[in-house]
PDB file of C-alpha atoms in Angstrom:
ATOM      1  CA  MET A   7      -9.512 -18.072  20.621  1.00 41.00           C
ATOM      2  CA  ASN A   8     -12.050 -18.238  17.825  1.00 46.00           C
ATOM      3  CA  ASP A   9     -11.569 -19.471  14.234  1.00 48.00           C
ATOM      4  CA  GLU A  10     -10.920 -15.929  12.968  1.00 65.00           C
ATOM      5  CA  HIS A  11      -7.550 -15.957  14.736  1.00 76.00           C
ATOM      6  CA  LYS A  12      -6.124 -19.191  13.341  1.00 82.00           C
ATOM      7  CA  CYS A  13      -3.942 -19.856  10.350  1.00 81.00           C
ATOM      8  CA  PRO A  14      -6.220 -20.648   7.370  1.00 80.00           C
ATOM      9  CA  GLN A  15      -3.630 -23.080   6.019  1.00 78.00           C
ATOM     10  CA  CYS A  16      -2.672 -25.218   9.032  1.00 82.00           C
ATOM     11  CA  GLY A  17      -5.056 -24.074  11.807  1.00 83.00           C
ATOM     12  CA  CYS A  18      -2.303 -22.924  14.176  1.00 85.00           C
ATOM     13  CA  GLU A  19      -3.497 -20.638  16.983  1.00 87.00           C
ATOM     14  CA  HIS A  20      -0.096 -19.008  17.537  1.00 87.00           C
ATOM     15  CA  ILE A  21      -0.338 -16.453  14.721  1.00 88.00           C
ATOM     16  CA  TYR A  22       0.885 -12.885  14.988  1.00 86.00           C
ATOM     17  CA  GLN A  23       0.377  -9.667  13.094  1.00 83.00           C
ATOM     18  CA  ASP A  24       3.248  -8.043  11.195  1.00 79.00           C
ATOM     19  CA  GLY A  25       2.128  -4.725   9.728  1.00 70.00           C
ATOM     20  CA  GLY A  26      -0.954  -5.456   7.612  1.00 71.00           C
ATOM     21  CA  LEU A  27      -0.217  -9.182   7.385  1.00 78.00           C
ATOM     22  CA  TRP A  28      -0.875 -12.131   9.679  1.00 80.00           C
ATOM     23  CA  VAL A  29       1.957 -14.647   9.952  1.00 84.00           C
ATOM     24  CA  CYS A  30       1.900 -18.280  11.087  1.00 84.00           C
ATOM     25  CA  PRO A  31       5.126 -19.336  12.828  1.00 85.00           C
ATOM     26  CA  GLU A  32       4.497 -23.053  12.188  1.00 83.00           C
ATOM     27  CA  CYS A  33       3.926 -23.139   8.420  1.00 82.00           C
ATOM     28  CA  ALA A  34       5.238 -19.618   7.522  1.00 78.00           C
ATOM     29  CA  HIS A  35       1.962 -18.789   5.756  1.00 79.00           C
ATOM     30  CA  GLU A  36       1.287 -15.041   5.387  1.00 79.00           C
ATOM     31  CA  TRP A  37      -2.077 -13.475   4.594  1.00 77.00           C
ATOM     32  CA  ASN A  38      -3.713 -10.079   4.851  1.00 75.00           C
ATOM     33  CA  GLU A  39      -6.340  -9.362   7.459  1.00 67.00           C
ATOM     34  CA  PHE A  40      -9.103  -9.062   4.864  1.00 61.00           C
ATOM     35  CA  SER A  41      -8.723 -12.664   3.657  1.00 54.00           C
ATOM     36  CA  THR A  42      -9.133 -14.418   7.009  1.00 42.00           C
ATOM     37  CA  SER A  43     -12.747 -15.485   6.448  1.00 46.00           C
ATOM     38  CA  ALA A  44     -13.586 -19.064   5.538  1.00 43.00           C
ATOM     39  CA  THR A  45     -15.076 -17.989   2.187  1.00 41.00           C
ATOM     40  CA  ASP A  46     -11.776 -16.437   1.079  1.00 44.00           C
ATOM     41  CA  ALA A  47      -9.844 -19.504   2.196  1.00 44.00           C
ATOM     42  CA  ASP A  48     -12.245 -21.740   0.251  1.00 44.00           C
ATOM     43  CA  ALA A  49     -12.052 -19.480  -2.811  1.00 43.00           C
ATOM     44  CA  GLY A  50      -8.248 -19.694  -2.785  1.00 43.00           C
ATOM     45  CA  GLY A  51      -8.457 -23.463  -2.917  1.00 49.00           C
ATOM     46  CA  SER A  52     -10.776 -23.431  -5.916  1.00 54.00           C
ATOM     47  CA  GLY A  53      -8.416 -21.465  -8.139  1.00 67.00           C
ATOM     48  CA  VAL A  54      -9.827 -17.957  -7.623  1.00 84.00           C
ATOM     49  CA  ILE A  55      -7.008 -15.528  -6.847  1.00 89.00           C
ATOM     50  CA  HIS A  56      -7.669 -12.157  -5.198  1.00 90.00           C
ATOM     51  CA  ASP A  57      -5.473  -9.076  -4.927  1.00 91.00           C
ATOM     52  CA  ALA A  58      -4.823  -7.130  -1.713  1.00 90.00           C
ATOM     53  CA  ASN A  59      -8.173  -5.323  -2.079  1.00 89.00           C
ATOM     54  CA  GLY A  60     -10.209  -8.470  -2.728  1.00 88.00           C
ATOM     55  CA  ASN A  61     -10.572  -8.004  -6.498  1.00 91.00           C
ATOM     56  CA  VAL A  62     -10.489 -11.185  -8.580  1.00 91.00           C
ATOM     57  CA  LEU A  63      -7.395 -11.450 -10.786  1.00 92.00           C
ATOM     58  CA  ALA A  64      -7.267 -13.086 -14.232  1.00 92.00           C
ATOM     59  CA  ASP A  65      -4.583 -13.940 -16.789  1.00 92.00           C
ATOM     60  CA  GLY A  66      -3.530 -10.871 -18.792  1.00 93.00           C
ATOM     61  CA  ASP A  67      -4.462  -8.312 -16.099  1.00 94.00           C
ATOM     62  CA  THR A  68      -2.311  -5.322 -15.238  1.00 95.00           C
ATOM     63  CA  ILE A  69      -1.368  -5.009 -11.569  1.00 96.00           C
ATOM     64  CA  THR A  70       0.462  -2.540  -9.329  1.00 96.00           C
ATOM     65  CA  VAL A  71       2.830  -3.638  -6.552  1.00 95.00           C
ATOM     66  CA  THR A  72       1.657  -2.273  -3.172  1.00 95.00           C
ATOM     67  CA  LYS A  73       4.803  -2.868  -1.096  1.00 94.00           C
ATOM     68  CA  ASP A  74       8.564  -2.739  -1.684  1.00 95.00           C
ATOM     69  CA  LEU A  75       9.594  -6.354  -2.323  1.00 93.00           C
ATOM     70  CA  LYS A  76      13.152  -7.662  -2.045  1.00 93.00           C
ATOM     71  CA  VAL A  77      14.160 -10.024  -4.830  1.00 90.00           C
ATOM     72  CA  LYS A  78      15.451 -13.217  -3.234  1.00 88.00           C
ATOM     73  CA  GLY A  79      19.059 -13.941  -4.101  1.00 88.00           C
ATOM     74  CA  SER A  80      19.948 -10.420  -5.242  1.00 90.00           C
ATOM     75  CA  SER A  81      20.132  -6.843  -4.018  1.00 93.00           C
ATOM     76  CA  LEU A  82      17.308  -5.725  -6.327  1.00 93.00           C
ATOM     77  CA  VAL A  83      14.026  -4.343  -4.983  1.00 94.00           C
ATOM     78  CA  VAL A  84      10.650  -4.165  -6.723  1.00 94.00           C
ATOM     79  CA  LYS A  85       9.428  -0.733  -5.652  1.00 95.00           C
ATOM     80  CA  SER A  86       5.901   0.002  -4.488  1.00 95.00           C
ATOM     81  CA  GLY A  87       3.869   1.444  -7.370  1.00 95.00           C
ATOM     82  CA  THR A  88       5.569  -0.654 -10.057  1.00 95.00           C
ATOM     83  CA  LYS A  89       3.076  -1.566 -12.789  1.00 95.00           C
ATOM     84  CA  VAL A  90       3.224  -5.067 -14.213  1.00 95.00           C
ATOM     85  CA  LYS A  91       1.363  -5.904 -17.426  1.00 95.00           C
ATOM     86  CA  ASN A  92       0.108  -9.215 -18.759  1.00 94.00           C
ATOM     87  CA  ILE A  93       0.330 -11.385 -15.643  1.00 95.00           C
ATOM     88  CA  LYS A  94      -0.171 -15.136 -15.646  1.00 94.00           C
ATOM     89  CA  LEU A  95      -1.830 -16.893 -12.708  1.00 92.00           C
ATOM     90  CA  VAL A  96      -0.072 -20.048 -11.550  1.00 90.00           C
ATOM     91  CA  ASP A  97      -0.705 -22.606  -8.828  1.00 85.00           C
ATOM     92  CA  GLY A  98       2.182 -21.672  -6.555  1.00 76.00           C
ATOM     93  CA  THR A  99       2.588 -24.073  -3.662  1.00 73.00           C
ATOM     94  CA  ASP A 100       4.703 -21.509  -1.809  1.00 84.00           C
ATOM     95  CA  GLY A 101       2.088 -18.742  -2.125  1.00 85.00           C
ATOM     96  CA  HIS A 102       3.653 -17.086  -5.169  1.00 90.00           C
ATOM     97  CA  ASN A 103       0.663 -17.347  -7.480  1.00 92.00           C
ATOM     98  CA  ILE A 104       1.446 -14.669 -10.106  1.00 93.00           C
ATOM     99  CA  ALA A 105       4.063 -15.198 -12.819  1.00 93.00           C
ATOM    100  CA  CYS A 106       5.196 -12.029 -14.594  1.00 94.00           C
ATOM    101  CA  LYS A 107       8.045 -10.115 -16.183  1.00 95.00           C
ATOM    102  CA  ILE A 108       9.144  -6.874 -14.543  1.00 94.00           C
ATOM    103  CA  SER A 109      11.203  -4.470 -16.630  1.00 91.00           C
ATOM    104  CA  GLY A 110      14.707  -4.049 -15.276  1.00 89.00           C
ATOM    105  CA  ILE A 111      14.423  -7.222 -13.194  1.00 91.00           C
ATOM    106  CA  GLY A 112      13.092 -10.009 -15.422  1.00 92.00           C
ATOM    107  CA  ALA A 113      10.790 -12.965 -14.905  1.00 92.00           C
ATOM    108  CA  MET A 114       9.627 -13.596 -11.364  1.00 93.00           C
ATOM    109  CA  ASN A 115       6.717 -14.800  -9.241  1.00 92.00           C
ATOM    110  CA  LEU A 116       4.719 -12.586  -6.866  1.00 93.00           C
ATOM    111  CA  LYS A 117       2.247 -13.184  -4.060  1.00 92.00           C
ATOM    112  CA  SER A 118      -1.202 -11.799  -4.807  1.00 92.00           C
ATOM    113  CA  GLU A 119      -1.537 -10.129  -1.394  1.00 91.00           C
ATOM    114  CA  PHE A 120       1.202  -7.650  -2.370  1.00 94.00           C
ATOM    115  CA  VAL A 121      -0.476  -6.395  -5.560  1.00 95.00           C
ATOM    116  CA  LYS A 122      -3.630  -4.556  -6.580  1.00 95.00           C
ATOM    117  CA  LYS A 123      -5.502  -4.697  -9.857  1.00 93.00           C
ATOM    118  CA  SER A 124      -4.977  -1.623 -12.065  1.00 90.00           C
TER     119      SER A 124
END
């Protein structure tokens, strides 16, 4: 196997594809197929956060959720197409690198690979 088919976080070769995402069974890291290059992995480490389409996100941007997301610990779901205004980028160790408030749900953190810049 070549480097393109390894987890960018831990280097595991036993990754698998789940829909449009790649998943590492060892560290539970998930990423989209467009961010598997070494330049994207390096950019993520330097504080640059990209959306699902590769656009650079910044504090105060408006984003749109691209996939139905279950809210952990409740029966609520953030529906695909939900617009979120005035995001704040955070250094999430668990991959949740966007802090925001969603109307009807409240404050929560999102992963950047599930949103697109509006």
